[in-house]
Tab-separated table of C-alpha atoms in Angstrom:
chain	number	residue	atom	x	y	z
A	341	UNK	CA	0.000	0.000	0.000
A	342	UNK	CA	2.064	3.259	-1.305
A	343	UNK	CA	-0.846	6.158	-1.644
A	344	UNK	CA	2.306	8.466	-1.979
A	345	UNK	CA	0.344	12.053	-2.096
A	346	UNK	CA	-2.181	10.967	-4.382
A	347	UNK	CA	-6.062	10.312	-2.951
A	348	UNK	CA	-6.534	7.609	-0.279
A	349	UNK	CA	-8.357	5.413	0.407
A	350	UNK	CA	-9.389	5.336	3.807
A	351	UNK	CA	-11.530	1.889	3.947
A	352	UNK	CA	-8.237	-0.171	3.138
A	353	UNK	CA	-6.186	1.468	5.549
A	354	UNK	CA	-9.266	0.526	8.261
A	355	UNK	CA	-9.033	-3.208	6.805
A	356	UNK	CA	-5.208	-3.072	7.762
A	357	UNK	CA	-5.458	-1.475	11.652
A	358	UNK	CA	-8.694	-3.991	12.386
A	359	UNK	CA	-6.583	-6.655	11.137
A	360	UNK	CA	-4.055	-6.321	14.074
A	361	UNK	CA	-4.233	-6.263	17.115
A	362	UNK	CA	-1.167	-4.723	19.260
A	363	UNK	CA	-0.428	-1.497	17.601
A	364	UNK	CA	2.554	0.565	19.016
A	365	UNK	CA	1.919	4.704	17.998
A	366	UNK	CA	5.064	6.515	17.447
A	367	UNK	CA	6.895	10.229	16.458
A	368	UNK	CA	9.615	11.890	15.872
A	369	UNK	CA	12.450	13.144	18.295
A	370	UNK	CA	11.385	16.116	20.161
A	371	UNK	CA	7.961	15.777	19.035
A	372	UNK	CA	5.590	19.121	18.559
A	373	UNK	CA	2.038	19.316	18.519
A	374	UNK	CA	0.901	17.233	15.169
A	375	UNK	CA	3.236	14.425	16.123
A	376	UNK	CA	1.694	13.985	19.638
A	377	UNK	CA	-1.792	15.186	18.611
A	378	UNK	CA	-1.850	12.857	15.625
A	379	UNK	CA	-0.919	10.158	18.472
A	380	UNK	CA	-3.836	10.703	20.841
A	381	UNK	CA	-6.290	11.117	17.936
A	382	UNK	CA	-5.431	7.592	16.952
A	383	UNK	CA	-4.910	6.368	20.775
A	384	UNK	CA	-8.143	6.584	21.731
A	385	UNK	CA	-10.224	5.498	18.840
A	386	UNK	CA	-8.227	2.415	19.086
A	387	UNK	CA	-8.922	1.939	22.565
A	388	UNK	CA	-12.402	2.131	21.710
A	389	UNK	CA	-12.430	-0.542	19.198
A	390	UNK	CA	-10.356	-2.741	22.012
A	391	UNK	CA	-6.735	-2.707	20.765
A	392	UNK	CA	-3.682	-3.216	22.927
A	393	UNK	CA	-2.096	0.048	21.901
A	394	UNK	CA	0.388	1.879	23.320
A	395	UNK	CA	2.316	5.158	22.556
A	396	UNK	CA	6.018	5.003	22.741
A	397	UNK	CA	8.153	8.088	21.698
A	398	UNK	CA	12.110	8.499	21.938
A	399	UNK	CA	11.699	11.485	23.511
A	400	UNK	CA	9.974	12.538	26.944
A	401	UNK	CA	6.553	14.587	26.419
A	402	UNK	CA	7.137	18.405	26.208
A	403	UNK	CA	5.829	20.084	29.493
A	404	UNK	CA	3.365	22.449	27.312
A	405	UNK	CA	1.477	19.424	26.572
A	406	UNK	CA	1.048	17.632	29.185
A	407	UNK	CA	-2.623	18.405	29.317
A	408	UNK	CA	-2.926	15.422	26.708
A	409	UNK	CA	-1.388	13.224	29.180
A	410	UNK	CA	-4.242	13.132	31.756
A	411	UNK	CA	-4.669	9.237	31.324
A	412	UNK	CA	-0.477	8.458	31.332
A	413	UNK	CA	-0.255	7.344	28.042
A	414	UNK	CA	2.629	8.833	26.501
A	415	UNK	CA	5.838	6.653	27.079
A	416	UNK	CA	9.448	7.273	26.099
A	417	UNK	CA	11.318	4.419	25.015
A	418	UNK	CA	13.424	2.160	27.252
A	419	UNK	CA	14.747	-1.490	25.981
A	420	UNK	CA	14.605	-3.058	29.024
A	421	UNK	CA	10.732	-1.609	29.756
A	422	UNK	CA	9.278	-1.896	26.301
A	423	UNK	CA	10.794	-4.765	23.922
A	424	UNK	CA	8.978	-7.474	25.696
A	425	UNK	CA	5.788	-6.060	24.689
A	426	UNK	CA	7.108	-4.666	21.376
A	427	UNK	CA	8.205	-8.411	20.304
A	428	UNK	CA	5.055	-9.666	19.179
A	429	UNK	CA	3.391	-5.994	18.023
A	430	UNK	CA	1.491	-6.740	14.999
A	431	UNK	CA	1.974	-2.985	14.044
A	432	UNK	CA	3.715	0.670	14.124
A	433	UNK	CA	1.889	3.431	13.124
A	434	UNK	CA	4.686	6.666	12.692
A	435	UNK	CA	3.212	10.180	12.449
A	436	UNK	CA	4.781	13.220	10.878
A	437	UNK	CA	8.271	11.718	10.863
A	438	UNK	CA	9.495	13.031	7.702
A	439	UNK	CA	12.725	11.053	7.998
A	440	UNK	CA	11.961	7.643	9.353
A	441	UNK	CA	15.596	7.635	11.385
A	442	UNK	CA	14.155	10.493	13.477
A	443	UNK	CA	12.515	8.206	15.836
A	444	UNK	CA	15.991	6.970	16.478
A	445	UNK	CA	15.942	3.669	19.228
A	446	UNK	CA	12.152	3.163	18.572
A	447	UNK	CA	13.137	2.500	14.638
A	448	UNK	CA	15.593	0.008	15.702
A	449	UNK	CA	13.259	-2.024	18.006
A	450	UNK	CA	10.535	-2.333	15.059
A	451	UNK	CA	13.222	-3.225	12.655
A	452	UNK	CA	14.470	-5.958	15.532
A	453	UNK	CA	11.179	-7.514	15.763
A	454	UNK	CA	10.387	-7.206	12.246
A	455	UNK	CA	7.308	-5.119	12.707
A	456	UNK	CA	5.189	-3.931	9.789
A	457	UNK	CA	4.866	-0.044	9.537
A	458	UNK	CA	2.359	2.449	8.481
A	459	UNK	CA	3.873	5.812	7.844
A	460	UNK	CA	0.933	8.481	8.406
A	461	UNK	CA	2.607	12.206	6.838
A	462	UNK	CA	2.166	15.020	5.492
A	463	UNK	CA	6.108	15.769	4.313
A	464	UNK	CA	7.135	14.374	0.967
A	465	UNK	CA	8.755	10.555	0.881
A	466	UNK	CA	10.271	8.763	-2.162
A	467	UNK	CA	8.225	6.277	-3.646
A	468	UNK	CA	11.080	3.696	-2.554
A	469	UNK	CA	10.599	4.055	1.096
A	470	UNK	CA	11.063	1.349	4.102
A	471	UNK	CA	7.582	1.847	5.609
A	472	UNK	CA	4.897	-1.296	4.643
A	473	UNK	CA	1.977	1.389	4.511
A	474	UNK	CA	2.853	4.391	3.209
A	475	UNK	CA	0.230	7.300	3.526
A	476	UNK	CA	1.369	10.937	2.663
A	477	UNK	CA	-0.964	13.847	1.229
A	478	UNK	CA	1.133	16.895	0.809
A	479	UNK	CA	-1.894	19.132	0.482
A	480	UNK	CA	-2.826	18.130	4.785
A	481	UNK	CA	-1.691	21.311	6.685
A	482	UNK	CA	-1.150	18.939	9.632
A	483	UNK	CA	-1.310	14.670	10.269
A	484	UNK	CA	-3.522	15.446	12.560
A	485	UNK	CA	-5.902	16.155	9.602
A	486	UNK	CA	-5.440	12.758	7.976
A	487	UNK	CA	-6.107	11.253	11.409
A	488	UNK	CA	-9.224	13.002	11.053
A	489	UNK	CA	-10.066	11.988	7.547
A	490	UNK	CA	-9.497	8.447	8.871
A	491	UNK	CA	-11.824	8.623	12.049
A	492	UNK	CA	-14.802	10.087	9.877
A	493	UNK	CA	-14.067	6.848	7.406
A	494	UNK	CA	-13.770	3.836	10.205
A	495	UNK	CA	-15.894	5.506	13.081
A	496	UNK	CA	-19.967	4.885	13.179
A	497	UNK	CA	-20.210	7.083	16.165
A	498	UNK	CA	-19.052	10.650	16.341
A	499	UNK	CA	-15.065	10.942	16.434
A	500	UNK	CA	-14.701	11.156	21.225
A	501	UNK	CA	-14.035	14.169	22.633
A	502	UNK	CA	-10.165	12.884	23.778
A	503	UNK	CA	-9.383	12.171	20.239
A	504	UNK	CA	-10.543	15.539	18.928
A	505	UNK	CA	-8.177	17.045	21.658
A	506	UNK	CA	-5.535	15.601	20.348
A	507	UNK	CA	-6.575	16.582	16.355
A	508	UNK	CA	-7.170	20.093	17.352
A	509	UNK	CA	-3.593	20.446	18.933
A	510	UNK	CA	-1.827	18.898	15.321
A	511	UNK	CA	-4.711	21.361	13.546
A	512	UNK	CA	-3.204	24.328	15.753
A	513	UNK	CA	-0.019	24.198	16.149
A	514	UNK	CA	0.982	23.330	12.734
A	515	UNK	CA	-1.152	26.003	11.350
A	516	UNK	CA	0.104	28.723	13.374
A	517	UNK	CA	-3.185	29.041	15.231
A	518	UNK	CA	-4.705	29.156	12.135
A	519	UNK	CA	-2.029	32.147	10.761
A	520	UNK	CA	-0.231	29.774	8.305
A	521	UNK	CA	-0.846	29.846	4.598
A	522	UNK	CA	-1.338	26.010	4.628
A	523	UNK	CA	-5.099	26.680	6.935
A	524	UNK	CA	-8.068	25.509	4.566
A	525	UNK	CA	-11.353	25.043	5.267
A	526	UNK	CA	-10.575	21.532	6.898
A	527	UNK	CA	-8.727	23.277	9.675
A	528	UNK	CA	-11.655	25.172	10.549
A	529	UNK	CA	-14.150	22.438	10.059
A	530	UNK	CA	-11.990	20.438	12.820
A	531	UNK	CA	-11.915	23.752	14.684
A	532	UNK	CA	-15.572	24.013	14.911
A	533	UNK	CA	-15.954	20.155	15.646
A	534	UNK	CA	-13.358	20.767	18.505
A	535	UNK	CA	-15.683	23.018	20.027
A	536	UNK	CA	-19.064	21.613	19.756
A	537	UNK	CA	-17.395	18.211	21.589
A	538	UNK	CA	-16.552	20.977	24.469
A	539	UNK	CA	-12.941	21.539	23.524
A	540	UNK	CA	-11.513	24.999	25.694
A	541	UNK	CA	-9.426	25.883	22.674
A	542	UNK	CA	-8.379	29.155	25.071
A	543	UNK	CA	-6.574	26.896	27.542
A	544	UNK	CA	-4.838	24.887	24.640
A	545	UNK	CA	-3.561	27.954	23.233
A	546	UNK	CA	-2.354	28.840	26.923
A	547	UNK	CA	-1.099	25.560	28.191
A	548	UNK	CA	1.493	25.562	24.464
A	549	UNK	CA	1.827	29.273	23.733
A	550	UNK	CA	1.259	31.339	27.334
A	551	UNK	CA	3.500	28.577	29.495
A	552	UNK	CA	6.975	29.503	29.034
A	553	UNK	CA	9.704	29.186	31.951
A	554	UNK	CA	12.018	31.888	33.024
A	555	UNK	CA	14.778	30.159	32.023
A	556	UNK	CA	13.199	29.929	27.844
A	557	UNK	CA	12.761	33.894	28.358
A	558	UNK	CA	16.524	34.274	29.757
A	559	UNK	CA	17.625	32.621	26.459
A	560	UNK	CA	15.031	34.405	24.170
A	561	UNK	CA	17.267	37.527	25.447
A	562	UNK	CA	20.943	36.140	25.292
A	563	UNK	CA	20.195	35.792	21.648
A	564	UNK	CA	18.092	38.308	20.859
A	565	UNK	CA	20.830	40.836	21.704
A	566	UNK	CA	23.100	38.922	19.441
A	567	UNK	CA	20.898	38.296	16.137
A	568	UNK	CA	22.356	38.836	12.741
A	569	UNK	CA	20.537	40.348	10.052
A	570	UNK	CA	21.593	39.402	6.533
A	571	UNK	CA	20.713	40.450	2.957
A	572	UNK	CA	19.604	43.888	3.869
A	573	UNK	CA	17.030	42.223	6.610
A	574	UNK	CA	15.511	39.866	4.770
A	575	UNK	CA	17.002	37.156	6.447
A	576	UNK	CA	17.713	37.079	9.894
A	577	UNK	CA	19.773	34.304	11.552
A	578	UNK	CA	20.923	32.926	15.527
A	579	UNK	CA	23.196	30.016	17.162
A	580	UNK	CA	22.607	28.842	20.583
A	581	UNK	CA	25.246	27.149	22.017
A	582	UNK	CA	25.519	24.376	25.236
A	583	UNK	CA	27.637	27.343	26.975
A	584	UNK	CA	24.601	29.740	26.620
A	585	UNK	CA	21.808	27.002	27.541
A	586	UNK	CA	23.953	26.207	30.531
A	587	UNK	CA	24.227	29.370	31.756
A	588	UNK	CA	20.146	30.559	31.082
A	589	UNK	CA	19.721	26.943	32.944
A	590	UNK	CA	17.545	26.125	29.979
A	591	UNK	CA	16.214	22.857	28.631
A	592	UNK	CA	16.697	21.851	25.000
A	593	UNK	CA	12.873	21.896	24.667
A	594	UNK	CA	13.493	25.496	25.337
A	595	UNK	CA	14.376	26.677	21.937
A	596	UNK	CA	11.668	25.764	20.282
A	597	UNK	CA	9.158	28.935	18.358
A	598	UNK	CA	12.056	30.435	18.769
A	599	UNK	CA	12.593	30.555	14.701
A	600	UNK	CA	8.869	31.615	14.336
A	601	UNK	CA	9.286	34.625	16.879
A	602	UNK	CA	12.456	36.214	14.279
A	603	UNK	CA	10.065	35.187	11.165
A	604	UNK	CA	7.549	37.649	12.845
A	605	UNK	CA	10.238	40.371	12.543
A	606	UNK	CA	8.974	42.902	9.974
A	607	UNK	CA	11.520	42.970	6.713
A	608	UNK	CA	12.460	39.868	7.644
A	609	UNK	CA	11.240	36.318	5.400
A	610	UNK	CA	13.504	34.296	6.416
A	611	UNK	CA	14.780	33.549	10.023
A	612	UNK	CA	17.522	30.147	11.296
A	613	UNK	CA	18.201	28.494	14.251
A	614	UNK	CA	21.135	26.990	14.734
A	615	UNK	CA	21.692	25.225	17.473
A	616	UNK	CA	24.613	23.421	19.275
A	617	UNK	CA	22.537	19.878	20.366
A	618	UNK	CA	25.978	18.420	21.446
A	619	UNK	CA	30.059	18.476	20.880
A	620	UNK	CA	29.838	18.590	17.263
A	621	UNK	CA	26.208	18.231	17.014
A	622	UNK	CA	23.550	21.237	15.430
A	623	UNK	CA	20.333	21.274	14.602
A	624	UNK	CA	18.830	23.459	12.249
A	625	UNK	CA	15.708	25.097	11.839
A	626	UNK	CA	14.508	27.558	9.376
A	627	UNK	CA	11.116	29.454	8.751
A	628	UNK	CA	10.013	31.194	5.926
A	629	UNK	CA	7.135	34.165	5.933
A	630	UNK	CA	6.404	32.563	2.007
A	631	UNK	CA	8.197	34.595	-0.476
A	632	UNK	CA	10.984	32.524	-0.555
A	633	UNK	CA	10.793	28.374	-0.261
A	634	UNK	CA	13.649	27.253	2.042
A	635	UNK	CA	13.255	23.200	1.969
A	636	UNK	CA	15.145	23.241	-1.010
A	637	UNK	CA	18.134	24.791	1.367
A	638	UNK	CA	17.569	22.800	4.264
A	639	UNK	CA	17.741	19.635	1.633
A	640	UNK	CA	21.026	20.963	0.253
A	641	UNK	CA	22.770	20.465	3.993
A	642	UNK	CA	21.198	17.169	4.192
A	643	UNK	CA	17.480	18.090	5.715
A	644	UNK	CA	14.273	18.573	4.521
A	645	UNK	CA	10.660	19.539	5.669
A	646	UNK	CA	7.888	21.509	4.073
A	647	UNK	CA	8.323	24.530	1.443
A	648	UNK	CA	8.323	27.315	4.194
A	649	UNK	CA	8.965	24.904	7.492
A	650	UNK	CA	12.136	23.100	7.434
A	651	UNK	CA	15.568	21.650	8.956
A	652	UNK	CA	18.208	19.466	9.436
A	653	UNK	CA	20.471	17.986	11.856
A	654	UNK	CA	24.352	18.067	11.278
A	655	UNK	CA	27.605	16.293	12.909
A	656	UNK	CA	29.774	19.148	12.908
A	657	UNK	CA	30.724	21.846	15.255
A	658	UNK	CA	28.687	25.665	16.085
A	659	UNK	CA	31.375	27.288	14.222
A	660	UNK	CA	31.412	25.149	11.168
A	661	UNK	CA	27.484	24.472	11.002
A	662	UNK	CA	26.686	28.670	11.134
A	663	UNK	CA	29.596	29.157	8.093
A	664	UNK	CA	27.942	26.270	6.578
A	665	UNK	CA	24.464	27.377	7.058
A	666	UNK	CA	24.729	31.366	6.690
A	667	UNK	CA	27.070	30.740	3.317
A	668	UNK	CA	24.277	28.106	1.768
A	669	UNK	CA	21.276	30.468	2.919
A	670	UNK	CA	22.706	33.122	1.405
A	671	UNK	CA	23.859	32.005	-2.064
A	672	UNK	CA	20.212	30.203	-2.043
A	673	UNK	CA	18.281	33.620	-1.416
A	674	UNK	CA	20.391	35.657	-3.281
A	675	UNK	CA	19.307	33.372	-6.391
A	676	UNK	CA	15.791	33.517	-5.689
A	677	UNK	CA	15.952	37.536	-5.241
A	678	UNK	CA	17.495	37.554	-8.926
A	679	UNK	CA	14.858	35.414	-10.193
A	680	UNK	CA	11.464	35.451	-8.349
A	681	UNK	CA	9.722	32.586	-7.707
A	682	UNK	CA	6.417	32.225	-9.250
């Protein structure tokens, strides 16, 4: 089953998820708000149709959303916890990975124990691609939406008010509260849905957006007093490194919006992270306002991501990922200034 961004069909993915029976739901590394959203959407429609399902991330859930945690069910990965029950899974359903290696360990243990996969995504993915199920539409502005196109196909009843929780989170934060060029009508046909179940969608937008610790806003100002404009302003870049998260006393989960907040910069288009993850270790993030597309640049240094919503990670040092970075940005724009895009 390959329904690589072209229409799918929703009844044959059902026939596949009835047909098993221990499911294991699964993201990306430092997960955002689709990824996890995506996984409770699933979570609890398969809990209502009896499943032994369970939802095991590499990385610990992000303090901001811990309001979709009220029942435990977010796990992070341990070997010695989880591969007795992963051993016999009958299926692993992957949300919004983009790059199947960013679930890191969790990849491994399916691979182990031969698992079949179901990628669920809304970033591109070659045709040739490890996953046994592959379902990608392009044109979703979050996974969260295809959860939701799934739920209306295989549910009689009315999709619970737990699952819509977690679909209105993907729905939100991947469209910029609705700001984003990629909200359609869907978006606000969830958003509506959200609230007739009884969704607060005020104390989502809190919990995610009006929750950040004084150690994120000690960090927000190390950097902002160091930010480099480029290009006469149009593109704006930063570098955090360890030494400067160790001395705000700030968490890697910090950084993140962090890209979004320099995007909102007027003159600016384009705004990068770059940040120092470990001794020779960056990840990068770029944002784009939608003049210019950047995944073609993020691709270029070994990334990828969506046409104004991209990154990558690299195995080389601060110094030598922001030459890297900066030089490749800049050659990239300066192309696209001499020759608009259409």
């Amino acid at each position: 089953m390959n329904f690589n961004n072209k229409p799918i069909d929703w009844s044959q993915v059902n026939a596949v998820i009835l047909s098993c029976n221990k499911i294991i739901l699964t993201t990306h590394e430092n997960p955002d708000g689709d990824g996890l959203g995506a996984e409770i959407g699933l979570y609890y429609h398969l809990k209502d149709l009896g499943k032994d399902v369970r939802i095991i991330n590499y990385s610990p859930l992000p303090k901001e959303y811990d309001y979709l945690n009220t029942n435990s069910v977010f796990e992070s990965y341990l070997e010695e916890h989880h591969d007795e029950w992963l051993k016999d899974a009958d299926l692993a359903i992957i949300f919004d990975v983009g790059d199947y290696s960013r679930t890191r360990k969790v990849k491994d243990a399916i691979e182990k124990y031969n698992i079949s996969t179901m990628n669920i995504d809304h970033h591109p993915h070659p045709d040739n691609n490890p996953f046994t199920y592959n379902l990608v539409d392009l044109s979703a502005a979050a996974t969260g939406c295809m959860v939701y196109d799934y739920l209306k196909v295989a549910r009689e009843n009315a999709i619970s008010k737990d699952s819509m929780l977690g679909i209105y989170t993907a729905v939100m934060t991947d469209t910029g509260c609705f700001k984003y060029s990629n909200t359609d009508k869907k978006c606000h046909e969830i958003a509506i849905e959200s609230i007739k179940n009884g969704i607060e969608t005020n104390i989502i937008y809190q919990h995610i957006y009006e929750n950040s610790s004084r150690e994120r806003m000690q960090l927000l100002g190390d950097f902002l007093s160091n930010l480099n404009y480029e290009l006469n302003g149009e593109f704006a870049w930063f570098a955090i490194s360890q030494k400067m998260l160790k001395d705000a006393n700030a968490s890697k989960s910090d950084v993140e919006g962090f890209t979004d907040i320099i995007r909102s910069i007027r003159g600016v288009e384009v705004s990068a992270m770059i940040f120092e993850t470990a001794e020779k270790k960056c990840r990068v993030n770029f944002r784009s306002k939608g003049k210019y597309r950047i995944n073609d640049i993020a691709k270029s240094i070994g990334g990828g991501g969506h046409a104004y919503a991209s990154g990558a990670m690299l195995n080389a040092s601060l110094e030598d990922t922001i030459k890297n970075v900066v030089t490749t940005t800049k050659v990239s724009l300066e192309k696209k200034m001499a020759y608009p895009q259409k």
